[in-house]
Amino acid sequence: MTTTRVLGIAAVILAVLVQTACSYNYTRSFIRPTYRPTLFNYVAGGRDLRVDTVGNPFAASADQQSDFGAVVTALMQDRNWGARTNFTATPGESARPQYRVVVVFDPVEPAPYSALCNGTVRTGPTDGRIRVRAAFCETVSSGPRVLTGVRGNLVPEATVESPEFAALMAGVTRDLFPIFDEEFDDHDCRLLLILCWSGAITR
């Protein structure tokens, strides 16, 4: 095999890896200073945790599932740090009602995490990448407040059954419930980080 052919094959593999790595990205962009990893175990360890899904970027697709909220919660199962929990849109008696997760697709800006917890966020068609925003919310005497928040995006060519969408939701779920406060960082592009950070993706 000639050197030129080897380099050509390597270039193809590299291009595939870049496309796969940069087809989605996510980052934790809010964490309440009082948040502690033990809080999630208290809230949801061995319990149901309510998840409200708002918006559906795949509504017009032929392969759209009838219950998009069920698809989202299924992709979240066993993806969090800490105790095992049951993410569900229909929590039972085990759930602590003052806590919930809100996942919004293609929010209309401005869409702060507080709007997710307050139930005032709106969704609508957007140009370019599919956007997702998620918040872990707690209701206290003064009203709902944000504990943690994660945002991300996905290439518009993705489908509800694509591995990129599954990977995005897995990453959003992990970052929504951090183990350590110092984990406050980005997790963009799991492969070829330098290439991705150099401009292959945008937030």
PDB file of N, CA and C in Angstrom, residues 40 44 47-54 68-90 99-105 116 132-137 148 150 160 165-177:
ATOM      1  N   PHE A  40     -28.802  15.252  45.317  1.00  0.00           N
ATOM      2  CA  PHE A  40     -29.461  14.397  44.334  1.00  0.00           C
ATOM      3  C   PHE A  40     -29.809  13.044  44.935  1.00  0.00           C
ATOM      4  N   ALA A  44     -33.565  11.859  44.808  1.00  0.00           N
ATOM      5  CA  ALA A  44     -33.982  10.872  43.819  1.00  0.00           C
ATOM      6  C   ALA A  44     -33.399   9.480  44.003  1.00  0.00           C
ATOM      7  N   ARG A  47     -35.798   6.598  43.868  1.00  0.00           N
ATOM      8  CA  ARG A  47     -37.108   7.224  43.756  1.00  0.00           C
ATOM      9  C   ARG A  47     -37.404   7.636  42.317  1.00  0.00           C
ATOM     10  N   ASP A  48     -38.654   8.013  42.073  1.00  0.00           N
ATOM     11  CA  ASP A  48     -39.018   8.670  40.827  1.00  0.00           C
ATOM     12  C   ASP A  48     -38.570  10.124  40.889  1.00  0.00           C
ATOM     13  N   LEU A  49     -38.187  10.668  39.735  1.00  0.00           N
ATOM     14  CA  LEU A  49     -37.903  12.091  39.625  1.00  0.00           C
ATOM     15  C   LEU A  49     -38.644  12.610  38.396  1.00  0.00           C
ATOM     16  N   ARG A  50     -39.489  13.580  38.620  1.00  0.00           N
ATOM     17  CA  ARG A  50     -40.328  14.122  37.546  1.00  0.00           C
ATOM     18  C   ARG A  50     -39.487  14.844  36.499  1.00  0.00           C
ATOM     19  N   VAL A  51     -39.788  14.583  35.232  1.00  0.00           N
ATOM     20  CA  VAL A  51     -39.141  15.249  34.106  1.00  0.00           C
ATOM     21  C   VAL A  51     -40.216  15.823  33.199  1.00  0.00           C
ATOM     22  N   ASP A  52     -40.179  17.133  33.006  1.00  0.00           N
ATOM     23  CA  ASP A  52     -41.085  17.801  32.081  1.00  0.00           C
ATOM     24  C   ASP A  52     -40.330  18.094  30.791  1.00  0.00           C
ATOM     25  N   THR A  53     -40.813  17.593  29.676  1.00  0.00           N
ATOM     26  CA  THR A  53     -40.201  17.836  28.375  1.00  0.00           C
ATOM     27  C   THR A  53     -41.040  18.850  27.618  1.00  0.00           C
ATOM     28  N   VAL A  54     -40.387  19.909  27.150  1.00  0.00           N
ATOM     29  CA  VAL A  54     -41.082  20.988  26.445  1.00  0.00           C
ATOM     30  C   VAL A  54     -40.490  21.113  25.047  1.00  0.00           C
ATOM     31  N   PHE A  68     -42.825  11.871  22.789  1.00  0.00           N
ATOM     32  CA  PHE A  68     -41.435  12.328  22.801  1.00  0.00           C
ATOM     33  C   PHE A  68     -40.895  12.416  24.219  1.00  0.00           C
ATOM     34  N   GLY A  69     -41.738  12.786  25.180  1.00  0.00           N
ATOM     35  CA  GLY A  69     -41.291  12.842  26.571  1.00  0.00           C
ATOM     36  C   GLY A  69     -40.793  11.497  27.062  1.00  0.00           C
ATOM     37  N   ALA A  70     -41.443  10.425  26.644  1.00  0.00           N
ATOM     38  CA  ALA A  70     -41.017   9.081  27.036  1.00  0.00           C
ATOM     39  C   ALA A  70     -39.676   8.728  26.411  1.00  0.00           C
ATOM     40  N   VAL A  71     -39.435   9.211  25.186  1.00  0.00           N
ATOM     41  CA  VAL A  71     -38.140   8.987  24.532  1.00  0.00           C
ATOM     42  C   VAL A  71     -37.032   9.678  25.323  1.00  0.00           C
ATOM     43  N   VAL A  72     -37.281  10.919  25.716  1.00  0.00           N
ATOM     44  CA  VAL A  72     -36.292  11.694  26.461  1.00  0.00           C
ATOM     45  C   VAL A  72     -35.956  11.024  27.797  1.00  0.00           C
ATOM     46  N   THR A  73     -36.973  10.647  28.549  1.00  0.00           N
ATOM     47  CA  THR A  73     -36.699  10.033  29.858  1.00  0.00           C
ATOM     48  C   THR A  73     -36.023   8.676  29.707  1.00  0.00           C
ATOM     49  N   ALA A  74     -36.346   7.946  28.643  1.00  0.00           N
ATOM     50  CA  ALA A  74     -35.681   6.657  28.411  1.00  0.00           C
ATOM     51  C   ALA A  74     -34.179   6.859  28.166  1.00  0.00           C
ATOM     52  N   LEU A  75     -33.830   7.905  27.450  1.00  0.00           N
ATOM     53  CA  LEU A  75     -32.421   8.182  27.166  1.00  0.00           C
ATOM     54  C   LEU A  75     -31.674   8.703  28.397  1.00  0.00           C
ATOM     55  N   MET A  76     -32.416   9.189  29.390  1.00  0.00           N
ATOM     56  CA  MET A  76     -31.793   9.693  30.615  1.00  0.00           C
ATOM     57  C   MET A  76     -31.517   8.595  31.636  1.00  0.00           C
ATOM     58  N   GLN A  77     -32.200   7.466  31.522  1.00  0.00           N
ATOM     59  CA  GLN A  77     -32.078   6.413  32.525  1.00  0.00           C
ATOM     60  C   GLN A  77     -30.634   5.914  32.646  1.00  0.00           C
ATOM     61  N   ASP A  78     -30.164   5.794  33.891  1.00  0.00           N
ATOM     62  CA  ASP A  78     -28.839   5.247  34.212  1.00  0.00           C
ATOM     63  C   ASP A  78     -27.693   6.076  33.645  1.00  0.00           C
ATOM     64  N   ARG A  79     -27.941   7.347  33.322  1.00  0.00           N
ATOM     65  CA  ARG A  79     -26.892   8.209  32.785  1.00  0.00           C
ATOM     66  C   ARG A  79     -26.401   9.240  33.791  1.00  0.00           C
ATOM     67  N   ASN A  80     -27.024   9.292  34.941  1.00  0.00           N
ATOM     68  CA  ASN A  80     -26.638  10.290  35.938  1.00  0.00           C
ATOM     69  C   ASN A  80     -25.544   9.757  36.842  1.00  0.00           C
ATOM     70  N   TRP A  81     -24.796  10.685  37.435  1.00  0.00           N
ATOM     71  CA  TRP A  81     -23.878  10.337  38.516  1.00  0.00           C
ATOM     72  C   TRP A  81     -24.706  10.140  39.782  1.00  0.00           C
ATOM     73  N   GLY A  82     -24.196   9.355  40.686  1.00  0.00           N
ATOM     74  CA  GLY A  82     -24.880   9.198  41.969  1.00  0.00           C
ATOM     75  C   GLY A  82     -25.861   8.050  41.967  1.00  0.00           C
ATOM     76  N   ALA A  83     -26.814   8.139  42.878  1.00  0.00           N
ATOM     77  CA  ALA A  83     -27.756   7.048  43.084  1.00  0.00           C
ATOM     78  C   ALA A  83     -28.633   6.824  41.859  1.00  0.00           C
ATOM     79  N   ARG A  84     -29.063   5.587  41.692  1.00  0.00           N
ATOM     80  CA  ARG A  84     -29.955   5.272  40.595  1.00  0.00           C
ATOM     81  C   ARG A  84     -31.334   5.857  40.868  1.00  0.00           C
ATOM     82  N   THR A  85     -31.929   6.417  39.818  1.00  0.00           N
ATOM     83  CA  THR A  85     -33.258   7.006  39.957  1.00  0.00           C
ATOM     84  C   THR A  85     -34.091   6.660  38.738  1.00  0.00           C
ATOM     85  N   ASN A  86     -35.364   6.934  38.810  1.00  0.00           N
ATOM     86  CA  ASN A  86     -36.255   6.696  37.689  1.00  0.00           C
ATOM     87  C   ASN A  86     -36.755   8.025  37.163  1.00  0.00           C
ATOM     88  N   PHE A  87     -36.212   8.459  36.034  1.00  0.00           N
ATOM     89  CA  PHE A  87     -36.677   9.684  35.394  1.00  0.00           C
ATOM     90  C   PHE A  87     -38.001   9.387  34.695  1.00  0.00           C
ATOM     91  N   THR A  88     -39.026  10.146  35.019  1.00  0.00           N
ATOM     92  CA  THR A  88     -40.344   9.846  34.486  1.00  0.00           C
ATOM     93  C   THR A  88     -41.213  11.096  34.407  1.00  0.00           C
ATOM     94  N   ALA A  89     -42.107  11.117  33.423  1.00  0.00           N
ATOM     95  CA  ALA A  89     -43.065  12.219  33.306  1.00  0.00           C
ATOM     96  C   ALA A  89     -44.262  12.017  34.216  1.00  0.00           C
ATOM     97  N   THR A  90     -44.409  10.818  34.744  1.00  0.00           N
ATOM     98  CA  THR A  90     -45.557  10.499  35.605  1.00  0.00           C
ATOM     99  C   THR A  90     -45.059   9.887  36.911  1.00  0.00           C
ATOM    100  N   TYR A  99     -39.161  18.770  43.728  1.00  0.00           N
ATOM    101  CA  TYR A  99     -38.029  18.715  42.806  1.00  0.00           C
ATOM    102  C   TYR A  99     -38.475  18.175  41.449  1.00  0.00           C
ATOM    103  N   ARG A 100     -37.889  18.708  40.408  1.00  0.00           N
ATOM    104  CA  ARG A 100     -38.178  18.214  39.065  1.00  0.00           C
ATOM    105  C   ARG A 100     -37.077  18.649  38.105  1.00  0.00           C
ATOM    106  N   VAL A 101     -37.057  18.018  36.951  1.00  0.00           N
ATOM    107  CA  VAL A 101     -36.157  18.371  35.866  1.00  0.00           C
ATOM    108  C   VAL A 101     -37.007  18.889  34.712  1.00  0.00           C
ATOM    109  N   VAL A 102     -36.554  19.960  34.088  1.00  0.00           N
ATOM    110  CA  VAL A 102     -37.240  20.495  32.910  1.00  0.00           C
ATOM    111  C   VAL A 102     -36.254  20.461  31.741  1.00  0.00           C
ATOM    112  N   VAL A 103     -36.650  19.820  30.651  1.00  0.00           N
ATOM    113  CA  VAL A 103     -35.831  19.737  29.441  1.00  0.00           C
ATOM    114  C   VAL A 103     -36.583  20.428  28.318  1.00  0.00           C
ATOM    115  N   VAL A 104     -35.970  21.443  27.730  1.00  0.00           N
ATOM    116  CA  VAL A 104     -36.623  22.240  26.689  1.00  0.00           C
ATOM    117  C   VAL A 104     -35.819  22.159  25.401  1.00  0.00           C
ATOM    118  N   PHE A 105     -36.511  21.948  24.297  1.00  0.00           N
ATOM    119  CA  PHE A 105     -35.875  21.898  22.991  1.00  0.00           C
ATOM    120  C   PHE A 105     -36.253  23.127  22.182  1.00  0.00           C
ATOM    121  N   LEU A 116     -37.288  28.093  32.763  1.00  0.00           N
ATOM    122  CA  LEU A 116     -37.616  26.675  32.712  1.00  0.00           C
ATOM    123  C   LEU A 116     -38.310  26.254  33.999  1.00  0.00           C
ATOM    124  N   VAL A 132     -30.907  22.445  23.055  1.00  0.00           N
ATOM    125  CA  VAL A 132     -31.555  21.878  24.235  1.00  0.00           C
ATOM    126  C   VAL A 132     -31.086  22.636  25.469  1.00  0.00           C
ATOM    127  N   ARG A 133     -31.980  22.834  26.397  1.00  0.00           N
ATOM    128  CA  ARG A 133     -31.640  23.447  27.687  1.00  0.00           C
ATOM    129  C   ARG A 133     -32.343  22.640  28.772  1.00  0.00           C
ATOM    130  N   ALA A 134     -31.625  22.325  29.834  1.00  0.00           N
ATOM    131  CA  ALA A 134     -32.186  21.509  30.908  1.00  0.00           C
ATOM    132  C   ALA A 134     -31.863  22.137  32.254  1.00  0.00           C
ATOM    133  N   ALA A 135     -32.798  22.023  33.188  1.00  0.00           N
ATOM    134  CA  ALA A 135     -32.603  22.586  34.525  1.00  0.00           C
ATOM    135  C   ALA A 135     -33.101  21.602  35.578  1.00  0.00           C
ATOM    136  N   PHE A 136     -32.361  21.539  36.670  1.00  0.00           N
ATOM    137  CA  PHE A 136     -32.772  20.795  37.854  1.00  0.00           C
ATOM    138  C   PHE A 136     -33.366  21.821  38.801  1.00  0.00           C
ATOM    139  N   CYS A 137     -34.650  21.696  39.089  1.00  0.00           N
ATOM    140  CA  CYS A 137     -35.386  22.744  39.794  1.00  0.00           C
ATOM    141  C   CYS A 137     -35.837  22.296  41.185  1.00  0.00           C
ATOM    142  N   THR A 148     -29.193  23.443  39.078  1.00  0.00           N
ATOM    143  CA  THR A 148     -28.144  23.321  38.057  1.00  0.00           C
ATOM    144  C   THR A 148     -28.782  23.514  36.686  1.00  0.00           C
ATOM    145  N   VAL A 150     -27.901  23.009  32.283  1.00  0.00           N
ATOM    146  CA  VAL A 150     -27.039  22.515  31.209  1.00  0.00           C
ATOM    147  C   VAL A 150     -27.648  22.918  29.878  1.00  0.00           C
ATOM    148  N   VAL A 160     -34.589  11.328  15.980  1.00  0.00           N
ATOM    149  CA  VAL A 160     -34.906  10.925  17.341  1.00  0.00           C
ATOM    150  C   VAL A 160     -34.229   9.606  17.705  1.00  0.00           C
ATOM    151  N   PHE A 165     -28.169  11.920  19.167  1.00  0.00           N
ATOM    152  CA  PHE A 165     -29.180  12.428  20.088  1.00  0.00           C
ATOM    153  C   PHE A 165     -29.103  11.691  21.419  1.00  0.00           C
ATOM    154  N   ALA A 166     -28.903  10.383  21.370  1.00  0.00           N
ATOM    155  CA  ALA A 166     -28.761   9.605  22.604  1.00  0.00           C
ATOM    156  C   ALA A 166     -27.546  10.057  23.393  1.00  0.00           C
ATOM    157  N   ALA A 167     -26.435  10.306  22.701  1.00  0.00           N
ATOM    158  CA  ALA A 167     -25.218  10.753  23.380  1.00  0.00           C
ATOM    159  C   ALA A 167     -25.402  12.131  23.992  1.00  0.00           C
ATOM    160  N   LEU A 168     -26.098  13.007  23.290  1.00  0.00           N
ATOM    161  CA  LEU A 168     -26.364  14.344  23.828  1.00  0.00           C
ATOM    162  C   LEU A 168     -27.164  14.262  25.116  1.00  0.00           C
ATOM    163  N   MET A 169     -28.244  13.479  25.128  1.00  0.00           N
ATOM    164  CA  MET A 169     -29.082  13.381  26.317  1.00  0.00           C
ATOM    165  C   MET A 169     -28.337  12.709  27.465  1.00  0.00           C
ATOM    166  N   ALA A 170     -27.469  11.752  27.159  1.00  0.00           N
ATOM    167  CA  ALA A 170     -26.659  11.123  28.207  1.00  0.00           C
ATOM    168  C   ALA A 170     -25.732  12.144  28.845  1.00  0.00           C
ATOM    169  N   GLY A 171     -25.095  12.969  28.022  1.00  0.00           N
ATOM    170  CA  GLY A 171     -24.189  13.984  28.542  1.00  0.00           C
ATOM    171  C   GLY A 171     -24.901  15.061  29.336  1.00  0.00           C
ATOM    172  N   VAL A 172     -26.052  15.499  28.856  1.00  0.00           N
ATOM    173  CA  VAL A 172     -26.841  16.499  29.576  1.00  0.00           C
ATOM    174  C   VAL A 172     -27.242  15.957  30.946  1.00  0.00           C
ATOM    175  N   THR A 173     -27.651  14.708  30.991  1.00  0.00           N
ATOM    176  CA  THR A 173     -28.065  14.098  32.259  1.00  0.00           C
ATOM    177  C   THR A 173     -26.903  14.013  33.240  1.00  0.00           C
ATOM    178  N   ARG A 174     -25.739  13.595  32.773  1.00  0.00           N
ATOM    179  CA  ARG A 174     -24.569  13.502  33.661  1.00  0.00           C
ATOM    180  C   ARG A 174     -24.207  14.860  34.237  1.00  0.00           C
ATOM    181  N   ASP A 175     -24.191  15.881  33.380  1.00  0.00           N
ATOM    182  CA  ASP A 175     -23.758  17.194  33.848  1.00  0.00           C
ATOM    183  C   ASP A 175     -24.794  17.887  34.707  1.00  0.00           C
ATOM    184  N   LEU A 176     -26.035  17.474  34.601  1.00  0.00           N
ATOM    185  CA  LEU A 176     -27.078  18.111  35.399  1.00  0.00           C
ATOM    186  C   LEU A 176     -26.957  17.756  36.880  1.00  0.00           C
ATOM    187  N   PHE A 177     -26.297  16.640  37.177  1.00  0.00           N
ATOM    188  CA  PHE A 177     -26.157  16.185  38.568  1.00  0.00           C
ATOM    189  C   PHE A 177     -24.688  15.903  38.867  1.00  0.00           C
TER     190      PHE A 177
END
